[in-house]
PDB file of N, CA and C in Angstrom:
ATOM      1  N   TYR A  29     103.671 117.963  96.898  1.00 89.00           N
ATOM      2  CA  TYR A  29     102.983 118.388  95.699  1.00 89.00           C
ATOM      3  C   TYR A  29     103.090 117.260  94.688  1.00 89.00           C
ATOM      4  N   ALA A  30     101.988 116.783  94.195  1.00 93.00           N
ATOM      5  CA  ALA A  30     101.989 115.655  93.254  1.00 93.00           C
ATOM      6  C   ALA A  30     101.891 116.140  91.816  1.00 93.00           C
ATOM      7  N   ILE A  31     102.668 115.496  90.968  1.00 95.00           N
ATOM      8  CA  ILE A  31     102.583 115.773  89.535  1.00 95.00           C
ATOM      9  C   ILE A  31     102.318 114.461  88.808  1.00 95.00           C
ATOM     10  N   LEU A  32     101.634 114.564  87.686  1.00 96.00           N
ATOM     11  CA  LEU A  32     101.332 113.403  86.854  1.00 96.00           C
ATOM     12  C   LEU A  32     102.129 113.546  85.563  1.00 96.00           C
ATOM     13  N   LEU A  33     103.073 112.636  85.360  1.00 96.00           N
ATOM     14  CA  LEU A  33     103.925 112.686  84.172  1.00 96.00           C
ATOM     15  C   LEU A  33     103.191 112.106  82.968  1.00 96.00           C
ATOM     16  N   LYS A  34     103.382 112.713  81.829  1.00 95.00           N
ATOM     17  CA  LYS A  34     102.859 112.164  80.576  1.00 95.00           C
ATOM     18  C   LYS A  34     103.948 111.257  80.007  1.00 95.00           C
ATOM     19  N   THR A  35     104.092 110.076  80.594  1.00 93.00           N
ATOM     20  CA  THR A  35     105.199 109.186  80.232  1.00 93.00           C
ATOM     21  C   THR A  35     105.154 108.751  78.775  1.00 93.00           C
ATOM     22  N   GLU A  36     103.986 108.758  78.185  1.00 93.00           N
ATOM     23  CA  GLU A  36     103.887 108.374  76.776  1.00 93.00           C
ATOM     24  C   GLU A  36     104.558 109.399  75.867  1.00 93.00           C
ATOM     25  N   LYS A  37     104.804 110.605  76.389  1.00 93.00           N
ATOM     26  CA  LYS A  37     105.477 111.651  75.615  1.00 93.00           C
ATOM     27  C   LYS A  37     106.941 111.803  76.028  1.00 93.00           C
ATOM     28  N   LEU A  38     107.374 111.000  76.988  1.00 94.00           N
ATOM     29  CA  LEU A  38     108.740 111.094  77.497  1.00 94.00           C
ATOM     30  C   LEU A  38     109.565 109.894  77.060  1.00 94.00           C
ATOM     31  N   LYS A  39     110.868 110.055  77.146  1.00 93.00           N
ATOM     32  CA  LYS A  39     111.780 108.947  76.859  1.00 93.00           C
ATOM     33  C   LYS A  39     112.177 108.227  78.145  1.00 93.00           C
ATOM     34  N   ILE A  40     111.699 108.715  79.273  1.00 95.00           N
ATOM     35  CA  ILE A  40     112.013 108.117  80.564  1.00 95.00           C
ATOM     36  C   ILE A  40     110.730 107.744  81.294  1.00 95.00           C
ATOM     37  N   ASP A  41     110.853 106.806  82.214  1.00 94.00           N
ATOM     38  CA  ASP A  41     109.696 106.442  83.032  1.00 94.00           C
ATOM     39  C   ASP A  41     109.744 107.196  84.360  1.00 94.00           C
ATOM     40  N   ARG A  42     108.746 106.974  85.173  1.00 95.00           N
ATOM     41  CA  ARG A  42     108.626 107.669  86.452  1.00 95.00           C
ATOM     42  C   ARG A  42     109.842 107.430  87.346  1.00 95.00           C
ATOM     43  N   ASP A  43     110.293 106.193  87.436  1.00 95.00           N
ATOM     44  CA  ASP A  43     111.404 105.877  88.326  1.00 95.00           C
ATOM     45  C   ASP A  43     112.702 106.541  87.884  1.00 95.00           C
ATOM     46  N   THR A  44     112.930 106.625  86.594  1.00 96.00           N
ATOM     47  CA  THR A  44     114.109 107.323  86.077  1.00 96.00           C
ATOM     48  C   THR A  44     114.001 108.815  86.375  1.00 96.00           C
ATOM     49  N   PHE A  45     112.808 109.351  86.239  1.00 97.00           N
ATOM     50  CA  PHE A  45     112.574 110.758  86.572  1.00 97.00           C
ATOM     51  C   PHE A  45     112.910 111.018  88.038  1.00 97.00           C
ATOM     52  N   ILE A  46     112.463 110.140  88.918  1.00 96.00           N
ATOM     53  CA  ILE A  46     112.754 110.278  90.347  1.00 96.00           C
ATOM     54  C   ILE A  46     114.255 110.191  90.599  1.00 96.00           C
ATOM     55  N   ASP A  47     114.927 109.257  89.945  1.00 96.00           N
ATOM     56  CA  ASP A  47     116.387 109.136  90.095  1.00 96.00           C
ATOM     57  C   ASP A  47     117.090 110.435  89.695  1.00 96.00           C
ATOM     58  N   LYS A  48     116.627 111.044  88.627  1.00 97.00           N
ATOM     59  CA  LYS A  48     117.239 112.300  88.171  1.00 97.00           C
ATOM     60  C   LYS A  48     116.963 113.425  89.161  1.00 97.00           C
ATOM     61  N   LEU A  49     115.786 113.442  89.769  1.00 96.00           N
ATOM     62  CA  LEU A  49     115.503 114.439  90.797  1.00 96.00           C
ATOM     63  C   LEU A  49     116.450 114.267  91.973  1.00 96.00           C
ATOM     64  N   ILE A  50     116.626 113.027  92.407  1.00 95.00           N
ATOM     65  CA  ILE A  50     117.505 112.748  93.544  1.00 95.00           C
ATOM     66  C   ILE A  50     118.929 113.210  93.243  1.00 95.00           C
ATOM     67  N   LYS A  51     119.400 112.947  92.031  1.00 96.00           N
ATOM     68  CA  LYS A  51     120.754 113.376  91.641  1.00 96.00           C
ATOM     69  C   LYS A  51     120.895 114.892  91.651  1.00 96.00           C
ATOM     70  N   ASN A  52     119.778 115.589  91.559  1.00 95.00           N
ATOM     71  CA  ASN A  52     119.770 117.048  91.607  1.00 95.00           C
ATOM     72  C   ASN A  52     119.339 117.570  92.987  1.00 95.00           C
ATOM     73  N   ASN A  53     119.403 116.696  93.989  1.00 93.00           N
ATOM     74  CA  ASN A  53     119.074 117.049  95.379  1.00 93.00           C
ATOM     75  C   ASN A  53     117.630 117.521  95.576  1.00 93.00           C
ATOM     76  N   ILE A  54     116.730 116.962  94.797  1.00 94.00           N
ATOM     77  CA  ILE A  54     115.307 117.267  94.941  1.00 94.00           C
ATOM     78  C   ILE A  54     114.632 116.016  95.500  1.00 94.00           C
ATOM     79  N   GLY A  55     114.053 116.145  96.671  1.00 91.00           N
ATOM     80  CA  GLY A  55     113.359 115.013  97.275  1.00 91.00           C
ATOM     81  C   GLY A  55     112.062 114.716  96.554  1.00 91.00           C
ATOM     82  N   SER A  56     111.763 113.453  96.410  1.00 93.00           N
ATOM     83  CA  SER A  56     110.521 113.043  95.757  1.00 93.00           C
ATOM     84  C   SER A  56     110.211 111.609  96.153  1.00 93.00           C
ATOM     85  N   GLY A  57     109.069 111.146  95.737  1.00 90.00           N
ATOM     86  CA  GLY A  57     108.709 109.774  96.037  1.00 90.00           C
ATOM     87  C   GLY A  57     107.410 109.391  95.375  1.00 90.00           C
ATOM     88  N   VAL A  58     107.045 108.158  95.583  1.00 91.00           N
ATOM     89  CA  VAL A  58     105.777 107.635  95.085  1.00 91.00           C
ATOM     90  C   VAL A  58     104.881 107.462  96.299  1.00 91.00           C
ATOM     91  N   HIS A  59     103.835 108.246  96.384  1.00 85.00           N
ATOM     92  CA  HIS A  59     102.953 108.191  97.542  1.00 85.00           C
ATOM     93  C   HIS A  59     101.539 107.759  97.178  1.00 85.00           C
ATOM     94  N   PHE A  60     101.425 107.144  96.045  1.00 85.00           N
ATOM     95  CA  PHE A  60     100.135 106.581  95.629  1.00 85.00           C
ATOM     96  C   PHE A  60     100.411 105.175  95.145  1.00 85.00           C
ATOM     97  N   ASN A  61      99.830 104.225  95.816  1.00 91.00           N
ATOM     98  CA  ASN A  61      99.905 102.830  95.384  1.00 91.00           C
ATOM     99  C   ASN A  61      98.485 102.305  95.249  1.00 91.00           C
ATOM    100  N   PRO A  62      98.177 101.666  94.142  1.00 96.00           N
ATOM    101  CA  PRO A  62      96.832 101.135  93.979  1.00 96.00           C
ATOM    102  C   PRO A  62      96.500 100.137  95.079  1.00 96.00           C
ATOM    103  N   VAL A  63      95.345 100.291  95.653  1.00 95.00           N
ATOM    104  CA  VAL A  63      94.930  99.427  96.765  1.00 95.00           C
ATOM    105  C   VAL A  63      94.948  97.958  96.350  1.00 95.00           C
ATOM    106  N   HIS A  64      94.536  97.661  95.139  1.00 96.00           N
ATOM    107  CA  HIS A  64      94.438  96.260  94.729  1.00 96.00           C
ATOM    108  C   HIS A  64      95.800  95.579  94.606  1.00 96.00           C
ATOM    109  N   LEU A  65      96.890  96.360  94.635  1.00 95.00           N
ATOM    110  CA  LEU A  65      98.224  95.768  94.557  1.00 95.00           C
ATOM    111  C   LEU A  65      98.902  95.646  95.928  1.00 95.00           C
ATOM    112  N   HIS A  66      98.256  96.147  96.978  1.00 95.00           N
ATOM    113  CA  HIS A  66      98.765  95.939  98.333  1.00 95.00           C
ATOM    114  C   HIS A  66      98.604  94.459  98.685  1.00 95.00           C
ATOM    115  N   PRO A  67      99.591  93.890  99.357  1.00 95.00           N
ATOM    116  CA  PRO A  67      99.558  92.443  99.644  1.00 95.00           C
ATOM    117  C   PRO A  67      98.264  91.955 100.293  1.00 95.00           C
ATOM    118  N   TYR A  68      97.719  92.689 101.250  1.00 96.00           N
ATOM    119  CA  TYR A  68      96.497  92.239 101.924  1.00 96.00           C
ATOM    120  C   TYR A  68      95.359  92.033 100.919  1.00 96.00           C
ATOM    121  N   TYR A  69      95.119  93.015 100.078  1.00 95.00           N
ATOM    122  CA  TYR A  69      94.012  92.946  99.125  1.00 95.00           C
ATOM    123  C   TYR A  69      94.292  91.954  97.997  1.00 95.00           C
ATOM    124  N   LYS A  70      95.543  91.875  97.593  1.00 94.00           N
ATOM    125  CA  LYS A  70      95.908  90.885  96.577  1.00 94.00           C
ATOM    126  C   LYS A  70      95.606  89.481  97.085  1.00 94.00           C
ATOM    127  N   ASN A  71      95.963  89.232  98.334  1.00 96.00           N
ATOM    128  CA  ASN A  71      95.753  87.896  98.902  1.00 96.00           C
ATOM    129  C   ASN A  71      94.290  87.631  99.232  1.00 96.00           C
ATOM    130  N   LYS A  72      93.647  88.576  99.894  1.00 97.00           N
ATOM    131  CA  LYS A  72      92.260  88.365 100.333  1.00 97.00           C
ATOM    132  C   LYS A  72      91.280  88.277  99.171  1.00 97.00           C
ATOM    133  N   TYR A  73      91.447  89.149  98.171  1.00 97.00           N
ATOM    134  CA  TYR A  73      90.476  89.218  97.078  1.00 97.00           C
ATOM    135  C   TYR A  73      91.014  88.706  95.746  1.00 97.00           C
ATOM    136  N   LYS A  74      92.239  88.228  95.771  1.00 96.00           N
ATOM    137  CA  LYS A  74      92.870  87.654  94.569  1.00 96.00           C
ATOM    138  C   LYS A  74      92.998  88.673  93.427  1.00 96.00           C
ATOM    139  N   PHE A  75      93.193  89.940  93.815  1.00 96.00           N
ATOM    140  CA  PHE A  75      93.410  90.965  92.801  1.00 96.00           C
ATOM    141  C   PHE A  75      94.771  90.753  92.155  1.00 96.00           C
ATOM    142  N   LYS A  76      94.877  91.189  90.921  1.00 94.00           N
ATOM    143  CA  LYS A  76      96.156  91.098  90.222  1.00 94.00           C
ATOM    144  C   LYS A  76      96.343  92.337  89.354  1.00 94.00           C
ATOM    145  N   LYS A  77      97.573  92.485  88.884  1.00 94.00           N
ATOM    146  CA  LYS A  77      97.881  93.620  88.017  1.00 94.00           C
ATOM    147  C   LYS A  77      96.924  93.613  86.826  1.00 94.00           C
ATOM    148  N   ASP A  78      96.541  94.766  86.403  1.00 96.00           N
ATOM    149  CA  ASP A  78      95.617  95.003  85.283  1.00 96.00           C
ATOM    150  C   ASP A  78      94.140  94.845  85.649  1.00 96.00           C
ATOM    151  N   ASP A  79      93.828  94.520  86.908  1.00 97.00           N
ATOM    152  CA  ASP A  79      92.421  94.461  87.312  1.00 97.00           C
ATOM    153  C   ASP A  79      91.786  95.857  87.343  1.00 97.00           C
ATOM    154  N   PHE A  80      92.594  96.864  87.665  1.00 97.00           N
ATOM    155  CA  PHE A  80      92.105  98.241  87.746  1.00 97.00           C
ATOM    156  C   PHE A  80      93.059  99.151  86.959  1.00 97.00           C
ATOM    157  N   PRO A  81      92.924  99.159  85.649  1.00 97.00           N
ATOM    158  CA  PRO A  81      93.884  99.871  84.803  1.00 97.00           C
ATOM    159  C   PRO A  81      93.957 101.376  85.055  1.00 97.00           C
ATOM    160  N   ASN A  82      92.878 102.007  85.436  1.00 97.00           N
ATOM    161  CA  ASN A  82      92.925 103.451  85.682  1.00 97.00           C
ATOM    162  C   ASN A  82      93.784 103.769  86.902  1.00 97.00           C
ATOM    163  N   ALA A  83      93.647 102.984  87.951  1.00 97.00           N
ATOM    164  CA  ALA A  83      94.466 103.185  89.152  1.00 97.00           C
ATOM    165  C   ALA A  83      95.936 102.958  88.828  1.00 97.00           C
ATOM    166  N   GLU A  84      96.217 101.956  88.026  1.00 96.00           N
ATOM    167  CA  GLU A  84      97.601 101.667  87.657  1.00 96.00           C
ATOM    168  C   GLU A  84      98.174 102.753  86.748  1.00 96.00           C
ATOM    169  N   PHE A  85      97.340 103.301  85.883  1.00 96.00           N
ATOM    170  CA  PHE A  85      97.773 104.399  85.009  1.00 96.00           C
ATOM    171  C   PHE A  85      98.274 105.567  85.849  1.00 96.00           C
ATOM    172  N   VAL A  86      97.494 105.953  86.853  1.00 96.00           N
ATOM    173  CA  VAL A  86      97.872 107.071  87.720  1.00 96.00           C
ATOM    174  C   VAL A  86      99.111 106.706  88.538  1.00 96.00           C
ATOM    175  N   TRP A  87      99.151 105.506  89.089  1.00 95.00           N
ATOM    176  CA  TRP A  87     100.281 105.049  89.910  1.00 95.00           C
ATOM    177  C   TRP A  87     101.607 105.100  89.145  1.00 95.00           C
ATOM    178  N   GLU A  88     101.588 104.671  87.903  1.00 95.00           N
ATOM    179  CA  GLU A  88     102.813 104.606  87.101  1.00 95.00           C
ATOM    180  C   GLU A  88     103.322 105.983  86.682  1.00 95.00           C
ATOM    181  N   ARG A  89     102.529 107.016  86.884  1.00 96.00           N
ATOM    182  CA  ARG A  89     102.886 108.344  86.389  1.00 96.00           C
ATOM    183  C   ARG A  89     102.955 109.422  87.472  1.00 96.00           C
ATOM    184  N   THR A  90     102.578 109.099  88.695  1.00 96.00           N
ATOM    185  CA  THR A  90     102.517 110.105  89.750  1.00 96.00           C
ATOM    186  C   THR A  90     103.820 110.176  90.535  1.00 96.00           C
ATOM    187  N   VAL A  91     104.286 111.399  90.738  1.00 97.00           N
ATOM    188  CA  VAL A  91     105.472 111.670  91.550  1.00 97.00           C
ATOM    189  C   VAL A  91     105.089 112.750  92.563  1.00 97.00           C
ATOM    190  N   SER A  92     105.454 112.526  93.811  1.00 95.00           N
ATOM    191  CA  SER A  92     105.250 113.545  94.842  1.00 95.00           C
ATOM    192  C   SER A  92     106.554 114.301  95.047  1.00 95.00           C
ATOM    193  N   LEU A  93     106.493 115.607  94.866  1.00 93.00           N
ATOM    194  CA  LEU A  93     107.650 116.466  95.098  1.00 93.00           C
ATOM    195  C   LEU A  93     107.588 116.995  96.521  1.00 93.00           C
ATOM    196  N   THR A  94     108.744 117.158  97.136  1.00 83.00           N
ATOM    197  CA  THR A  94     108.766 117.692  98.493  1.00 83.00           C
ATOM    198  C   THR A  94     108.725 119.208  98.433  1.00 83.00           C
ATOM    199  N   LEU A  95     107.531 119.722  98.457  1.00 76.00           N
ATOM    200  CA  LEU A  95     107.321 121.161  98.522  1.00 76.00           C
ATOM    201  C   LEU A  95     106.466 121.430  99.754  1.00 76.00           C
ATOM    202  N   GLY A  96     106.910 122.355 100.558  1.00 80.00           N
ATOM    203  CA  GLY A  96     106.151 122.647 101.768  1.00 80.00           C
ATOM    204  C   GLY A  96     106.240 124.106 102.139  1.00 80.00           C
ATOM    205  N   ALA A  97     105.514 124.466 103.170  1.00 84.00           N
ATOM    206  CA  ALA A  97     105.439 125.855 103.609  1.00 84.00           C
ATOM    207  C   ALA A  97     106.780 126.392 104.096  1.00 84.00           C
ATOM    208  N   ASN A  98     107.693 125.496 104.487  1.00 91.00           N
ATOM    209  CA  ASN A  98     108.982 125.951 104.999  1.00 91.00           C
ATOM    210  C   ASN A  98     110.014 126.233 103.907  1.00 91.00           C
ATOM    211  N   LEU A  99     109.689 125.951 102.655  1.00 90.00           N
ATOM    212  CA  LEU A  99     110.625 126.223 101.569  1.00 90.00           C
ATOM    213  C   LEU A  99     110.581 127.705 101.183  1.00 90.00           C
ATOM    214  N   THR A 100     111.730 128.212 100.845  1.00 92.00           N
ATOM    215  CA  THR A 100     111.793 129.604 100.391  1.00 92.00           C
ATOM    216  C   THR A 100     111.357 129.683  98.928  1.00 92.00           C
ATOM    217  N   ASP A 101     111.074 130.880  98.487  1.00 92.00           N
ATOM    218  CA  ASP A 101     110.724 131.081  97.079  1.00 92.00           C
ATOM    219  C   ASP A 101     111.867 130.623  96.174  1.00 92.00           C
ATOM    220  N   LYS A 102     113.101 130.866  96.612  1.00 94.00           N
ATOM    221  CA  LYS A 102     114.265 130.461  95.833  1.00 94.00           C
ATOM    222  C   LYS A 102     114.337 128.935  95.708  1.00 94.00           C
ATOM    223  N   GLU A 103     114.046 128.227  96.793  1.00 93.00           N
ATOM    224  CA  GLU A 103     114.066 126.761  96.763  1.00 93.00           C
ATOM    225  C   GLU A 103     112.942 126.209  95.884  1.00 93.00           C
ATOM    226  N   ILE A 104     111.784 126.814  95.968  1.00 92.00           N
ATOM    227  CA  ILE A 104     110.659 126.387  95.127  1.00 92.00           C
ATOM    228  C   ILE A 104     110.996 126.594  93.654  1.00 92.00           C
ATOM    229  N   LYS A 105     111.574 127.740  93.344  1.00 94.00           N
ATOM    230  CA  LYS A 105     111.966 128.021  91.957  1.00 94.00           C
ATOM    231  C   LYS A 105     112.998 126.999  91.479  1.00 94.00           C
ATOM    232  N   SER A 106     113.904 126.605  92.358  1.00 94.00           N
ATOM    233  CA  SER A 106     114.914 125.603  92.018  1.00 94.00           C
ATOM    234  C   SER A 106     114.263 124.264  91.675  1.00 94.00           C
ATOM    235  N   VAL A 107     113.261 123.869  92.453  1.00 95.00           N
ATOM    236  CA  VAL A 107     112.539 122.618  92.178  1.00 95.00           C
ATOM    237  C   VAL A 107     111.872 122.703  90.807  1.00 95.00           C
ATOM    238  N   ILE A 108     111.196 123.797  90.548  1.00 94.00           N
ATOM    239  CA  ILE A 108     110.489 123.969  89.273  1.00 94.00           C
ATOM    240  C   ILE A 108     111.466 123.915  88.103  1.00 94.00           C
ATOM    241  N   LEU A 109     112.566 124.638  88.221  1.00 96.00           N
ATOM    242  CA  LEU A 109     113.542 124.664  87.133  1.00 96.00           C
ATOM    243  C   LEU A 109     114.187 123.299  86.916  1.00 96.00           C
ATOM    244  N   THR A 110     114.418 122.567  87.992  1.00 96.00           N
ATOM    245  CA  THR A 110     115.001 121.232  87.864  1.00 96.00           C
ATOM    246  C   THR A 110     114.032 120.281  87.185  1.00 96.00           C
ATOM    247  N   VAL A 111     112.773 120.325  87.559  1.00 96.00           N
ATOM    248  CA  VAL A 111     111.765 119.481  86.904  1.00 96.00           C
ATOM    249  C   VAL A 111     111.709 119.807  85.418  1.00 96.00           C
ATOM    250  N   LYS A 112     111.663 121.077  85.086  1.00 96.00           N
ATOM    251  CA  LYS A 112     111.633 121.480  83.675  1.00 96.00           C
ATOM    252  C   LYS A 112     112.873 121.001  82.924  1.00 96.00           C
ATOM    253  N   LYS A 113     114.037 121.151  83.554  1.00 96.00           N
ATOM    254  CA  LYS A 113     115.299 120.738  82.933  1.00 96.00           C
ATOM    255  C   LYS A 113     115.291 119.240  82.646  1.00 96.00           C
ATOM    256  N   ILE A 114     114.831 118.467  83.594  1.00 96.00           N
ATOM    257  CA  ILE A 114     114.787 117.012  83.402  1.00 96.00           C
ATOM    258  C   ILE A 114     113.819 116.651  82.279  1.00 96.00           C
ATOM    259  N   LEU A 115     112.641 117.237  82.302  1.00 95.00           N
ATOM    260  CA  LEU A 115     111.639 116.909  81.281  1.00 95.00           C
ATOM    261  C   LEU A 115     112.047 117.372  79.889  1.00 95.00           C
ATOM    262  N   GLU A 116     112.733 118.473  79.806  1.00 93.00           N
ATOM    263  CA  GLU A 116     113.169 118.969  78.495  1.00 93.00           C
ATOM    264  C   GLU A 116     114.393 118.226  77.979  1.00 93.00           C
ATOM    265  N   GLY A 117     115.257 117.772  78.891  1.00 87.00           N
ATOM    266  CA  GLY A 117     116.488 117.123  78.483  1.00 87.00           C
ATOM    267  C   GLY A 117     116.421 115.611  78.409  1.00 87.00           C
ATOM    268  N   GLN A 118     115.632 115.021  79.248  1.00 65.00           N
ATOM    269  CA  GLN A 118     115.462 113.567  79.359  1.00 65.00           C
ATOM    270  C   GLN A 118     116.738 112.868  79.032  1.00 65.00           C
TER     271      GLN A 118
END
């Protein structure tokens, strides 16, 4: 499940948010990388950071939470409460 953080309203960035999730035993990751920043495209087409600001905006703020059909309602509620706790406490 992907969420988009409003980092401009937070005191932490995406990576710090992920670190806090990990410390609370919540799996997460970054599963969106702008194509223009992948080595192949950077080299072949000479793309560089800031060439596609909208893609980078989403990349810098997107976190994928590990939520799946095998999680119980209690586990899902725990993920939600942990995300809220982190965002409210920063």
